[in-house]
Amino acid sequence: MKLRAKTAFVAAFAGMVLLALTASAACSDNDKKGASSGNADLDAIAQERGLTPEDMKHALQQFVPPGSHDEYVMFASGGHSGQVLVIGMPSMRILKVIAVFSPEPWQGYGYGADWGEQTLAEGNPTIPADTDLTWGDTHHPALSETGGEYDGRYLYINDRANGRVGMIDLRDFRTKQLVAVPNIQTSHGGMFVTPNSEYVHVSSKFPEPWPAGSYADLTEYQQKYRGASAWLKIDQATGRINLDESFEVELPPYTQDLADSGKKVSEGWGFIGSFNTEMATGGISEGGNSLEAGASRNNFDYLHAINWKKAEEVVKAGKAEKINGINVISLETAAAEGIFYLIPEPKSPHGIDVDPSGRYMVVGGKLDPHVTVYDFNKIKAAADAKDFEGQDAFGIPILKFDSVVAGQVEVGAGPLHTQFDSQGHGYTSLFLESAVAKFTLGDDVVKTGEAPFTLVDKIPVHYNIGHLAITEGDTVTPDDKYLVALNKWSIDRFLTVGPLHPQNFQLIDLKGGGTEKMEMIADMPIGVGEPHYTQIIKADKLKALDIYPAGTDPTTMTTSTNAIVAGEEKVERNGNTVEVWMSAQRSHFTPDILRVKEGDRVILHVTNIEQTKDATHGFAISQYNVQASLEPGETTNFDFIASKAGAYNFYCTEFCSALHLEMAGWLLVEPAGSAVAAP
Amino acid sequence: MKLRAKTAFVAAFAGMVLLALTASAACSDNDKKGASSGNADLDAIAQERGLTPEDMKHALQQFVPPGSHDEYVMFASGGHSGQVLVIGMPSMRILKVIAVFSPEPWQGYGYGADWGEQTLAEGNPTIPADTDLTWGDTHHPALSETGGEYDGRYLYINDRANGRVGMIDLRDFRTKQLVAVPNIQTSHGGMFVTPNSEYVHVSSKFPEPWPAGSYADLTEYQQKYRGASAWLKIDQATGRINLDESFEVELPPYTQDLADSGKKVSEGWGFIGSFNTEMATGGISEGGNSLEAGASRNNFDYLHAINWKKAEEVVKAGKAEKINGINVISLETAAAEGIFYLIPEPKSPHGIDVDPSGRYMVVGGKLDPHVTVYDFNKIKAAADAKDFEGQDAFGIPILKFDSVVAGQVEVGAGPLHTQFDSQGHGYTSLFLESAVAKFTLGDDVVKTGEAPFTLVDKIPVHYNIGHLAITEGDTVTPDDKYLVALNKWSIDRFLTVGPLHPQNFQLIDLKGGGTEKMEMIADMPIGVGEPHYTQIIKADKLKALDIYPAGTDPTTMTTSTNAIVAGEEKVERNGNTVEVWMSAQRSHFTPDILRVKEGDRVILHVTNIEQTKDATHGFAISQYNVQASLEPGETTNFDFIASKAGAYNFYCTEFCSALHLEMAGWLLVEPAGSAVAAP
């Protein structure tokens, strides 16, 4: 095991980046003379458009003909857009942007309709109490699993900015729950689902004064700041998180980072990378070091190994304490019960990824050109044998590095994340080198005859790759078809659309995970947030609804008590409250005139009484900031004060029919001085 | 001239739609056996992926190889997402979603940074006063023009829901101004720019009680409700709208619809379609007809022809009246001064489009299978000769239909909008038939030898097409390359992603506008709003900034008074206000610890001091709903109350560097009881 001196490595950053960019610019400048495939029709097009023979192949590899469907669906976090992107593969077409943490009017999420209003309100933290959050920084999507395979039921995603988790129901691709996870102010890469979706896990990024809601200065960082590893219980019927049955493990005030689930031999365990075990707090302007320098001093940080099955038993045994509404296992209890072990990991680690066999854990140390591969069998043996090199300042035992490492592979500059194929390869993103490195794991999983722990291929990407994802990549059976490189910078790969450039997803052909070289197929700009991670599922595993059964409330997925059928429309007035049961169908609302008095409370129940696929109606009230999307069969409720006198047009916002523009009505809000309006 | 009986036509709707769907389903079911192109490499891929020879051609027609750039940029309204989509063509990749009317955290629009906060606040209507709008329904993008050509400087877009207009600066692709247009509560298709960008025009959709801000019941609709045609003056240096130099023309309480600018021979005029000249107000539940029935009784509605150059003179002559802060020409004055004429247009018209020569205006009557083509020379002659068939109830003269029509073409069911090539063809979208019809205009513009006013081609689309757009389509020189069909329904064209289906943009090859048949190339799902219209510009006309000059305030595009360079960072306390000048660069903020007291006002000026392309930083404060995007060279300001005691992490939200995760700091908000914090 070699650890290069950090200073030299850091000094080399700028040069490496420059080199990578220069080389790539040269590549994209290649002379395209027009191809000669031997087919006149195709050659004529290629000639006219300047496509090389390679380009022609790539076009055919990516193209999904009009009306045909993609083979895979990628769920990508939308980064600080707060949303989730649904992308068809290999065409790389965005099929939907799902609103999660940020209001989104097209879907009617957060614009008066109760589904979105309730979901967003539920996600507001109770500590501190006056927070009203309208955005998130989505990072790590986690598809629900059965037997270690994606099952297409639910999708979870964390909000890195505010320590929250969202749940998306894949029956209708709508967000049904936001959870402000107690004692977690910020989270990062902690999101994963256990192999049978017992729990979705998220861990804190930066620690906060403990217990959450208290105050402590940074001078008391080591004493008073803590993080948490949260195991959030999933209700199997609804996908909702039940905090009562969830628990947390208290964590030291390191900076916890990526995490991944054990599987097969390591099922029951979770693994969390960390950095800043130096517990640096920054303070450039207070005579100290920047965090960037202070957090990079140590040669090793600590991979956290947590035995969640044992933790579950400890909670059941009453050894946890309720803090801010959730059961928490203290550091002392975690150490005493053998729930929590630390494993040295080199040089400011970032990614931690478990291979499909569950035996190998790969860590990319971003200031070390190697990936370090751990062997779960050795971790388990060392933990059982108490083969410790000591314990940290918080009493957590530290396993001996040499006792648990299976191998190291020099992959290149700035390794971050690793994905796996089914043939025993790991694929690691190299941020500084802007490349993907392919290497072999232990020879018990390598099926290609290649030597273990060896670099076998590398492909340049453009530029500054963060995560990468393989089709069905986080399952126990990745399918070796495509790899997507999630590049943070695109620089000159696309037309300039202002100083805020798109990200660049690159589609790479894995050639079945064999010994053939990886092949770059296409670039995809992402101009709607900065996605951090994706999971890619086979399209046929998704069984989404085309329409809702008549009168469905999407919040509960049951029949709404306010659903109506044609002919049941009515208006009732009770004091200053006007309640309306309205239907929508091509091309009118019934009723289409609402007469209320300035200051009245208006409760509106609108049912789209159609059952035709794609016959969506919208419902918007001019100047009232009200907008809902009413899918066929859906019932939606509004509750607002008619505070502004005037005649306001309401209208259908989805172009539903030839007479769609006539699908409108009037909200007449009589000035307070007038006679009382008839209901 | 023939007008078909409306009842029979309406009865045929359902059948036609079914027929179209069945036919299309059959088409998409075709047997893909794998192609034989004569090239072994390509054939192997096609075989594996089930591509036909036609598919192979289309793949090559659409594909833009990795790192290569698109030839065109399409600006599409994002519909009720409130945003604008920027799409590369022919690849149909989304390059950016520009936040316009809805807050968007990735761009830092409406999350504390003053650029977005000010822009959104400026767009709040003053009538009624308590409106705080956070969405829009973007409909009709209008690129600035010089000499009738797109010039790539500015983009305007209207908010159909709330009668507003947004201005996007194409130097940085950011929204710089929202205007609550006085006296316009809702707008629709009124958006266009005059050929030299003197004005951007928008007209009301539904009328409102007049003057805006008053109240009148629907029983007084004809007497008291009015619309407006607004001519908003553009400041050439900034692109901003100057309401002081703008004016409106009062309109009758019809429902004004699409609009287009005169050009060349008709320059100086604008044309607005209308329907509901019946002045129906709905009232299904009050014993009346639905608007859909009431507004479709008449055989003719009125195309509005407005002479804006003459109107400009009338305003200068002091004959306008200020209403709600804008000069308004009354109906009486408009009639008396020869500014405003009505022209009969058949059967619930929708689109009105002016051909590149400026001579021909094409109207699609959505309940008439014909398009009606008007001749501007005849309109001008009839107006000059006062060749009127009478006047409407508001005193506006009505030209004789037969005096101004050049021809009618039977194009098919449900014609809506028309675009033109440079060869004398019109291309009309057929909503009910789900098709695009190609026909010839007058023989003075037809360059192909085809007979005038004749249907020459038709292509099916999938499904329910609204608008369509041709490359450089609204200029005086469309370039005949591609046509995009904006289909409202996709039904089964894409994988099911829940009951809210994507729209479908279809890319069609125009074959140079000659006599060859149109060819469908590709489908593009739109899962982020329902775009209504697009304009498509040659990419090389756009000259966007890659980075900002150091210290740029994007609101003004000048150097910020709060910009700093490295070393000038500082913190100042004045009473309960803490003001901070902060720098951001890879990979730290300076200062990185902010100590304030609960209740303090915090003013933050953050400068991204980098000048490297794509070196964007973000700035977010956990739990504070604060998020900005700081492009290289940008200075951004925040102003907020530190209302919540606690230690809050702030961090860079753009993955900027290998040590990006370390680019973080602390906002320490000491509880009110503690000693006063040092600055």
GROMACS .gro file of N, CA and C in nm, chain A residues 32 37 39 49 60-61 63 68-69 80 93 96-97 105-106 111 130 134-135 137 160-162 185 217 283-286 292 350 366 490-492 497 500 523 527 529-530 588 591-592 595 614 622-623 625 627 644 647 649 651 653-655 661-662, chain B residues 32 37 39 49 60 63 68-69 80 93 96-97 105-106 111 130 134-135 137 160-162 185 217 283-286 292 350 366 490-492 497-498 500 523 527 529-530 545 588 591-592 595 614 622-623 625 627 644 647 649 651 653-655 661-662:
model
  357
   32LYS      N    1  -1.403   1.588  -3.986
   32LYS     CA    2  -1.512   1.499  -4.025
   32LYS      C    3  -1.536   1.511  -4.173
   37SER      N    4  -1.998   0.419  -4.590
   37SER     CA    5  -2.041   0.294  -4.529
   37SER      C    6  -2.069   0.190  -4.636
   39ASN      N    7  -2.334   0.221  -4.825
   39ASN     CA    8  -2.475   0.236  -4.854
   39ASN      C    9  -2.500   0.380  -4.899
   49ARG      N   10  -2.406   1.583  -4.347
   49ARG     CA   11  -2.401   1.625  -4.207
   49ARG      C   12  -2.262   1.610  -4.146
   60LEU      N   13  -2.678   0.495  -3.467
   60LEU     CA   14  -2.765   0.377  -3.465
   60LEU      C   15  -2.771   0.315  -3.326
   61GLN      N   16  -2.664   0.329  -3.249
   61GLN     CA   17  -2.666   0.273  -3.113
   61GLN      C   18  -2.761   0.350  -3.022
   63PHE      N   19  -3.025   0.582  -3.130
   63PHE     CA   20  -3.154   0.624  -3.182
   63PHE      C   21  -3.270   0.531  -3.142
   68SER      N   22  -4.128   0.435  -3.090
   68SER     CA   23  -4.072   0.320  -3.018
   68SER      C   24  -4.032   0.364  -2.876
   69HIS      N   25  -4.019   0.265  -2.789
   69HIS     CA   26  -3.991   0.298  -2.650
   69HIS      C   27  -3.846   0.267  -2.613
   80HIS      N   28  -2.964   2.086  -0.728
   80HIS     CA   29  -3.029   2.197  -0.658
   80HIS      C   30  -3.152   2.251  -0.730
   93ARG      N   31  -3.360   1.083  -2.363
   93ARG     CA   32  -3.466   1.185  -2.368
   93ARG      C   33  -3.529   1.198  -2.230
   96LYS      N   34  -3.977   1.297  -1.797
   96LYS     CA   35  -4.052   1.376  -1.699
   96LYS      C   36  -3.955   1.435  -1.597
   97VAL      N   37  -3.989   1.554  -1.549
   97VAL     CA   38  -3.922   1.610  -1.432
   97VAL      C   39  -4.023   1.601  -1.318
  105PRO      N   40  -4.544   2.432  -1.100
  105PRO     CA   41  -4.683   2.458  -1.138
  105PRO      C   42  -4.740   2.364  -1.244
  106TRP      N   43  -4.660   2.315  -1.338
  106TRP     CA   44  -4.715   2.226  -1.442
  106TRP      C   45  -4.783   2.106  -1.377
  111TYR      N   46  -4.926   2.488  -0.568
  111TYR     CA   47  -4.999   2.603  -0.621
  111TYR      C   48  -5.147   2.593  -0.585
  130ASP      N   49  -3.964   2.802   1.246
  130ASP     CA   50  -4.019   2.895   1.147
  130ASP      C   51  -3.964   2.874   1.006
  134THR      N   52  -3.876   2.583   0.038
  134THR     CA   53  -3.935   2.565  -0.094
  134THR      C   54  -3.832   2.520  -0.197
  135TRP      N   55  -3.725   2.459  -0.149
  135TRP     CA   56  -3.631   2.399  -0.243
  135TRP      C   57  -3.557   2.288  -0.173
  137ASP      N   58  -3.184   2.014  -0.246
  137ASP     CA   59  -3.068   1.981  -0.329
  137ASP      C   60  -3.064   1.829  -0.336
  160ARG      N   61  -2.988   1.732   0.021
  160ARG     CA   62  -2.859   1.754   0.083
  160ARG      C   63  -2.857   1.886   0.162
  161ALA      N   64  -2.934   1.984   0.116
  161ALA     CA   65  -2.931   2.116   0.178
  161ALA      C   66  -2.996   2.118   0.316
  162ASN      N   67  -3.100   2.037   0.333
  162ASN     CA   68  -3.182   2.052   0.452
  162ASN      C   69  -3.209   1.920   0.525
  185GLN      N   70  -2.931   1.793   0.980
  185GLN     CA   71  -2.950   1.924   0.920
  185GLN      C   72  -2.916   1.921   0.771
  217ASP      N   73  -2.102   2.671   2.006
  217ASP     CA   74  -2.003   2.735   1.920
  217ASP      C   75  -1.911   2.629   1.859
  283GLY      N   76  -1.230   2.865   0.923
  283GLY     CA   77  -1.193   2.984   0.999
  283GLY      C   78  -1.084   3.065   0.932
  284ILE      N   79  -1.090   3.076   0.799
  284ILE     CA   80  -0.989   3.151   0.722
  284ILE      C   81  -0.973   3.292   0.777
  285SER      N   82  -1.085   3.356   0.802
  285SER     CA   83  -1.080   3.496   0.843
  285SER      C   84  -1.062   3.509   0.993
  286GLU      N   85  -1.046   3.399   1.061
  286GLU     CA   86  -1.022   3.404   1.206
  286GLU      C   87  -0.883   3.350   1.236
  292GLU      N   88  -1.098   2.316   0.349
  292GLU     CA   89  -1.036   2.237   0.242
  292GLU      C   90  -0.896   2.191   0.282
  350HIS      N   91  -1.415   0.956  -0.083
  350HIS     CA   92  -1.545   1.007  -0.125
  350HIS      C   93  -1.643   0.890  -0.140
  366LYS      N   94  -1.012   1.070  -0.284
  366LYS     CA   95  -1.002   1.167  -0.393
  366LYS      C   96  -0.864   1.230  -0.405
  490SER      N   97  -1.931   2.086  -1.866
  490SER     CA   98  -1.939   2.054  -2.008
  490SER      C   99  -1.848   2.147  -2.089
  491ILE      N  100  -1.819   2.264  -2.034
  491ILE     CA  101  -1.730   2.363  -2.097
  491ILE      C  102  -1.776   2.393  -2.240
  492ASP      N  103  -1.715   2.329  -2.340
  492ASP     CA  104  -1.744   2.365  -2.479
  492ASP      C  105  -1.814   2.253  -2.556
  497VAL      N  106  -2.502   2.869  -2.379
  497VAL     CA  107  -2.632   2.922  -2.339
  497VAL      C  108  -2.615   3.006  -2.213
  500LEU      N  109  -2.389   3.003  -1.720
  500LEU     CA  110  -2.426   2.881  -1.648
  500LEU      C  111  -2.440   2.770  -1.752
  523ASP      N  112  -2.335   1.242  -2.608
  523ASP     CA  113  -2.340   1.343  -2.502
  523ASP      C  114  -2.484   1.386  -2.481
  527GLY      N  115  -2.964   2.077  -1.858
  527GLY     CA  116  -2.976   2.221  -1.833
  527GLY      C  117  -3.087   2.253  -1.737
  529GLY      N  118  -3.066   2.191  -1.347
  529GLY     CA  119  -3.011   2.141  -1.222
  529GLY      C  120  -2.885   2.061  -1.247
  530GLU      N  121  -2.817   2.027  -1.136
  530GLU     CA  122  -2.693   1.950  -1.145
  530GLU      C  123  -2.714   1.814  -1.082
  588HIS      N  124  -6.545   2.191  -2.083
  588HIS     CA  125  -6.604   2.287  -1.989
  588HIS      C  126  -6.591   2.241  -1.845
  591PRO      N  127  -6.969   2.381  -1.213
  591PRO     CA  128  -7.017   2.508  -1.269
  591PRO      C  129  -6.904   2.588  -1.332
  592ASP      N  130  -6.943   2.684  -1.418
  592ASP     CA  131  -6.842   2.766  -1.484
  592ASP      C  132  -6.847   2.911  -1.440
  595ARG      N  133  -6.978   3.265  -0.789
  595ARG     CA  134  -7.004   3.398  -0.733
  595ARG      C  135  -6.976   3.396  -0.583
  614ASP      N  136  -5.440   1.045  -2.126
  614ASP     CA  137  -5.382   1.175  -2.168
  614ASP      C  138  -5.484   1.289  -2.166
  622SER      N  139  -5.674   3.305  -1.268
  622SER     CA  140  -5.591   3.421  -1.298
  622SER      C  141  -5.569   3.506  -1.174
  623GLN      N  142  -5.445   3.549  -1.154
  623GLN     CA  143  -5.407   3.642  -1.048
  623GLN      C  144  -5.420   3.584  -0.907
  625ASN      N  145  -5.270   3.281  -0.814
  625ASN     CA  146  -5.161   3.187  -0.788
  625ASN      C  147  -5.211   3.044  -0.764
  627GLN      N  148  -5.306   2.682  -0.942
  627GLN     CA  149  -5.285   2.600  -1.062
  627GLN      C  150  -5.276   2.453  -1.022
  644LYS      N  151  -5.950   3.923  -0.301
  644LYS     CA  152  -5.938   4.033  -0.396
  644LYS      C  153  -6.064   4.046  -0.478
  647ALA      N  154  -6.336   4.029  -1.121
  647ALA     CA  155  -6.385   3.919  -1.205
  647ALA      C  156  -6.262   3.848  -1.259
  649ASN      N  157  -6.077   3.526  -1.442
  649ASN     CA  158  -6.096   3.415  -1.531
  649ASN      C  159  -6.031   3.290  -1.474
  651TYR      N  160  -5.941   2.882  -1.598
  651TYR     CA  161  -5.932   2.815  -1.728
  651TYR      C  162  -5.856   2.685  -1.718
  653THR      N  163  -5.559   2.461  -1.818
  653THR     CA  164  -5.423   2.492  -1.860
  653THR      C  165  -5.360   2.385  -1.949
  654GLU      N  166  -5.429   2.272  -1.970
  654GLU     CA  167  -5.378   2.170  -2.062
  654GLU      C  168  -5.459   2.177  -2.191
  655PHE      N  169  -5.393   2.185  -2.302
  655PHE     CA  170  -5.462   2.197  -2.431
  655PHE      C  171  -5.533   2.065  -2.459
  661LEU      N  172  -5.971   2.637  -2.566
  661LEU     CA  173  -5.963   2.779  -2.528
  661LEU      C  174  -6.095   2.829  -2.472
  662GLU      N  175  -6.201   2.758  -2.507
  662GLU     CA  176  -6.333   2.794  -2.454
  662GLU      C  177  -6.357   2.728  -2.317
  711LYS      N  178  -4.036  -0.461  -3.731
  711LYS     CA  179  -3.899  -0.417  -3.751
  711LYS      C  180  -3.808  -0.537  -3.758
  716SER      N  181  -2.836  -0.250  -4.498
  716SER     CA  182  -2.787  -0.131  -4.565
  716SER      C  183  -2.671  -0.163  -4.657
  718ASN      N  184  -2.384  -0.236  -4.529
  718ASN     CA  185  -2.265  -0.215  -4.446
  718ASN      C  186  -2.274  -0.304  -4.323
  728ARG      N  187  -3.078  -0.396  -3.273
  728ARG     CA  188  -3.171  -0.300  -3.213
  728ARG      C  189  -3.304  -0.294  -3.286
  739LEU      N  190  -2.936   0.893  -3.858
  739LEU     CA  191  -2.827   0.978  -3.909
  739LEU      C  192  -2.872   1.122  -3.930
  742PHE      N  193  -2.877   1.263  -3.538
  742PHE     CA  194  -2.767   1.248  -3.442
  742PHE      C  195  -2.666   1.364  -3.450
  747SER      N  196  -1.998   1.762  -3.071
  747SER     CA  197  -2.037   1.850  -3.181
  747SER      C  198  -2.158   1.933  -3.139
  748HIS      N  199  -2.179   2.042  -3.209
  748HIS     CA  200  -2.285   2.134  -3.170
  748HIS      C  201  -2.405   2.126  -3.263
  759HIS      N  202  -4.735   2.585  -1.852
  759HIS     CA  203  -4.763   2.619  -1.713
  759HIS      C  204  -4.650   2.581  -1.618
  772ARG      N  205  -3.208   1.805  -2.794
  772ARG     CA  206  -3.160   1.796  -2.657
  772ARG      C  207  -3.189   1.928  -2.584
  775LYS      N  208  -3.108   2.406  -2.182
  775LYS     CA  209  -3.132   2.480  -2.058
  775LYS      C  210  -3.281   2.504  -2.041
  776VAL      N  211  -3.324   2.506  -1.915
  776VAL     CA  212  -3.457   2.554  -1.881
  776VAL      C  213  -3.435   2.689  -1.813
  784PRO      N  214  -3.451   2.703  -0.809
  784PRO     CA  215  -3.333   2.712  -0.722
  784PRO      C  216  -3.199   2.685  -0.791
  785TRP      N  217  -3.194   2.600  -0.891
  785TRP     CA  218  -3.065   2.573  -0.957
  785TRP      C  219  -3.003   2.702  -1.007
  790TYR      N  220  -3.459   3.261  -0.456
  790TYR     CA  221  -3.417   3.195  -0.333
  790TYR      C  222  -3.317   3.281  -0.257
  809ASP      N  223  -5.267   4.279  -0.350
  809ASP     CA  224  -5.207   4.178  -0.263
  809ASP      C  225  -5.167   4.050  -0.337
  813THR      N  226  -4.620   3.339  -0.811
  813THR     CA  227  -4.498   3.258  -0.821
  813THR      C  228  -4.507   3.155  -0.934
  814TRP      N  229  -4.592   3.183  -1.030
  814TRP     CA  230  -4.593   3.096  -1.148
  814TRP      C  231  -4.646   3.176  -1.266
  816ASP      N  232  -4.794   3.097  -1.705
  816ASP     CA  233  -4.828   3.000  -1.809
  816ASP      C  234  -4.771   3.058  -1.938
  839ARG      N  235  -4.980   3.366  -1.988
  839ARG     CA  236  -5.121   3.360  -2.025
  839ARG      C  237  -5.212   3.369  -1.902
  840ALA      N  238  -5.165   3.318  -1.789
  840ALA     CA  239  -5.249   3.312  -1.669
  840ALA      C  240  -5.272   3.448  -1.607
  841ASN      N  241  -5.171   3.535  -1.616
  841ASN     CA  242  -5.176   3.657  -1.537
  841ASN      C  243  -5.145   3.784  -1.617
  864GLN      N  244  -5.552   4.115  -1.779
  864GLN     CA  245  -5.554   4.015  -1.672
  864GLN      C  246  -5.501   3.882  -1.722
  896ASP      N  247  -7.050   4.287  -1.289
  896ASP     CA  248  -7.103   4.152  -1.306
  896ASP      C  249  -7.103   4.114  -1.454
  962GLY      N  250  -7.220   2.991  -1.801
  962GLY     CA  251  -7.331   2.990  -1.707
  962GLY      C  252  -7.410   2.860  -1.711
  963ILE      N  253  -7.338   2.747  -1.725
  963ILE     CA  254  -7.402   2.615  -1.731
  963ILE      C  255  -7.495   2.594  -1.612
  964SER      N  256  -7.446   2.629  -1.494
  964SER     CA  257  -7.522   2.600  -1.372
  964SER      C  258  -7.620   2.712  -1.341
  965GLU      N  259  -7.626   2.811  -1.428
  965GLU     CA  260  -7.723   2.920  -1.409
  965GLU      C  261  -7.826   2.918  -1.521
  971GLU      N  262  -6.820   2.703  -2.438
  971GLU     CA  263  -6.783   2.627  -2.558
  971GLU      C  264  -6.896   2.627  -2.661
 1029HIS      N  265  -5.851   3.044  -3.479
 1029HIS     CA  266  -5.748   3.033  -3.377
 1029HIS      C  267  -5.623   3.107  -3.427
 1045LYS      N  268  -6.097   2.684  -3.638
 1045LYS     CA  269  -6.083   2.548  -3.585
 1045LYS      C  270  -6.205   2.462  -3.610
 1169SER      N  271  -4.934   1.268  -2.622
 1169SER     CA  272  -4.841   1.168  -2.672
 1169SER      C  273  -4.900   1.027  -2.659
 1170ILE      N  274  -4.993   1.012  -2.565
 1170ILE     CA  275  -5.065   0.885  -2.543
 1170ILE      C  276  -4.966   0.770  -2.522
 1171ASP      N  277  -4.936   0.694  -2.627
 1171ASP     CA  278  -4.853   0.574  -2.608
 1171ASP      C  279  -4.719   0.585  -2.679
 1176VAL      N  280  -4.508   0.716  -1.773
 1176VAL     CA  281  -4.448   0.773  -1.652
 1176VAL      C  282  -4.558   0.835  -1.567
 1177GLY      N  283  -4.666   0.761  -1.551
 1177GLY     CA  284  -4.780   0.808  -1.472
 1177GLY      C  285  -4.886   0.871  -1.560
 1179LEU      N  286  -4.989   1.163  -1.592
 1179LEU     CA  287  -4.955   1.288  -1.659
 1179LEU      C  288  -4.848   1.257  -1.765
 1202ASP      N  289  -3.924   1.162  -3.253
 1202ASP     CA  290  -4.012   1.208  -3.146
 1202ASP      C  291  -3.928   1.259  -3.029
 1206GLY      N  292  -4.139   1.655  -2.083
 1206GLY     CA  293  -4.195   1.618  -1.952
 1206GLY      C  294  -4.173   1.726  -1.849
 1208GLY      N  295  -4.371   2.065  -1.835
 1208GLY     CA  296  -4.460   2.171  -1.882
 1208GLY      C  297  -4.515   2.139  -2.019
 1209GLU      N  298  -4.613   2.219  -2.061
 1209GLU     CA  299  -4.676   2.200  -2.191
 1209GLU      C  300  -4.644   2.319  -2.280
 1224LEU      N  301  -2.249   3.510  -2.349
 1224LEU     CA  302  -2.127   3.514  -2.269
 1224LEU      C  303  -2.094   3.375  -2.217
 1267HIS      N  304  -1.307   2.727  -0.148
 1267HIS     CA  305  -1.348   2.785  -0.021
 1267HIS      C  306  -1.418   2.918  -0.039
 1270PRO      N  307  -1.509   3.518   0.402
 1270PRO     CA  308  -1.488   3.435   0.521
 1270PRO      C  309  -1.572   3.307   0.515
 1271ASP      N  310  -1.533   3.210   0.597
 1271ASP     CA  311  -1.606   3.084   0.599
 1271ASP      C  312  -1.678   3.060   0.732
 1274ARG      N  313  -2.048   3.495   1.222
 1274ARG     CA  314  -2.105   3.494   1.357
 1274ARG      C  315  -2.204   3.608   1.370
 1293ASP      N  316  -1.719   2.774  -1.687
 1293ASP     CA  317  -1.789   2.665  -1.618
 1293ASP      C  318  -1.752   2.653  -1.469
 1301SER      N  319  -2.812   2.604   0.476
 1301SER     CA  320  -2.903   2.500   0.522
 1301SER      C  321  -3.016   2.559   0.605
 1302GLN      N  322  -3.136   2.512   0.580
 1302GLN     CA  323  -3.256   2.546   0.657
 1302GLN      C  324  -3.299   2.692   0.643
 1304ASN      N  325  -3.354   2.845   0.332
 1304ASN     CA  326  -3.417   2.866   0.202
 1304ASN      C  327  -3.339   2.965   0.115
 1306GLN      N  328  -3.039   3.009  -0.170
 1306GLN     CA  329  -2.962   2.937  -0.273
 1306GLN      C  330  -2.938   3.029  -0.391
 1323LYS      N  331  -3.332   3.241   1.322
 1323LYS     CA  332  -3.332   3.111   1.389
 1323LYS      C  333  -3.196   3.084   1.450
 1326ALA      N  334  -2.643   2.657   1.451
 1326ALA     CA  335  -2.522   2.654   1.369
 1326ALA      C  336  -2.563   2.595   1.235
 1328ASN      N  337  -2.490   2.513   0.836
 1328ASN     CA  338  -2.388   2.495   0.736
 1328ASN      C  339  -2.424   2.572   0.610
 1330TYR      N  340  -2.278   2.611   0.199
 1330TYR     CA  341  -2.193   2.530   0.114
 1330TYR      C  342  -2.210   2.565  -0.032
 1332THR      N  343  -2.305   2.469  -0.392
 1332THR     CA  344  -2.399   2.371  -0.447
 1332THR      C  345  -2.361   2.320  -0.586
 1333GLU      N  346  -2.258   2.377  -0.647
 1333GLU     CA  347  -2.211   2.325  -0.777
 1333GLU      C  348  -2.083   2.246  -0.755
 1334PHE      N  349  -2.078   2.126  -0.803
 1334PHE     CA  350  -1.961   2.040  -0.782
 1334PHE      C  351  -1.844   2.099  -0.860
 1340LEU      N  352  -1.659   1.925  -0.178
 1340LEU     CA  353  -1.735   1.893  -0.056
 1340LEU      C  354  -1.681   1.967   0.065
 1341GLU      N  355  -1.556   2.008   0.057
 1341GLU     CA  356  -1.496   2.084   0.165
 1341GLU      C  357  -1.526   2.233   0.150
   0.00000   0.00000   0.00000
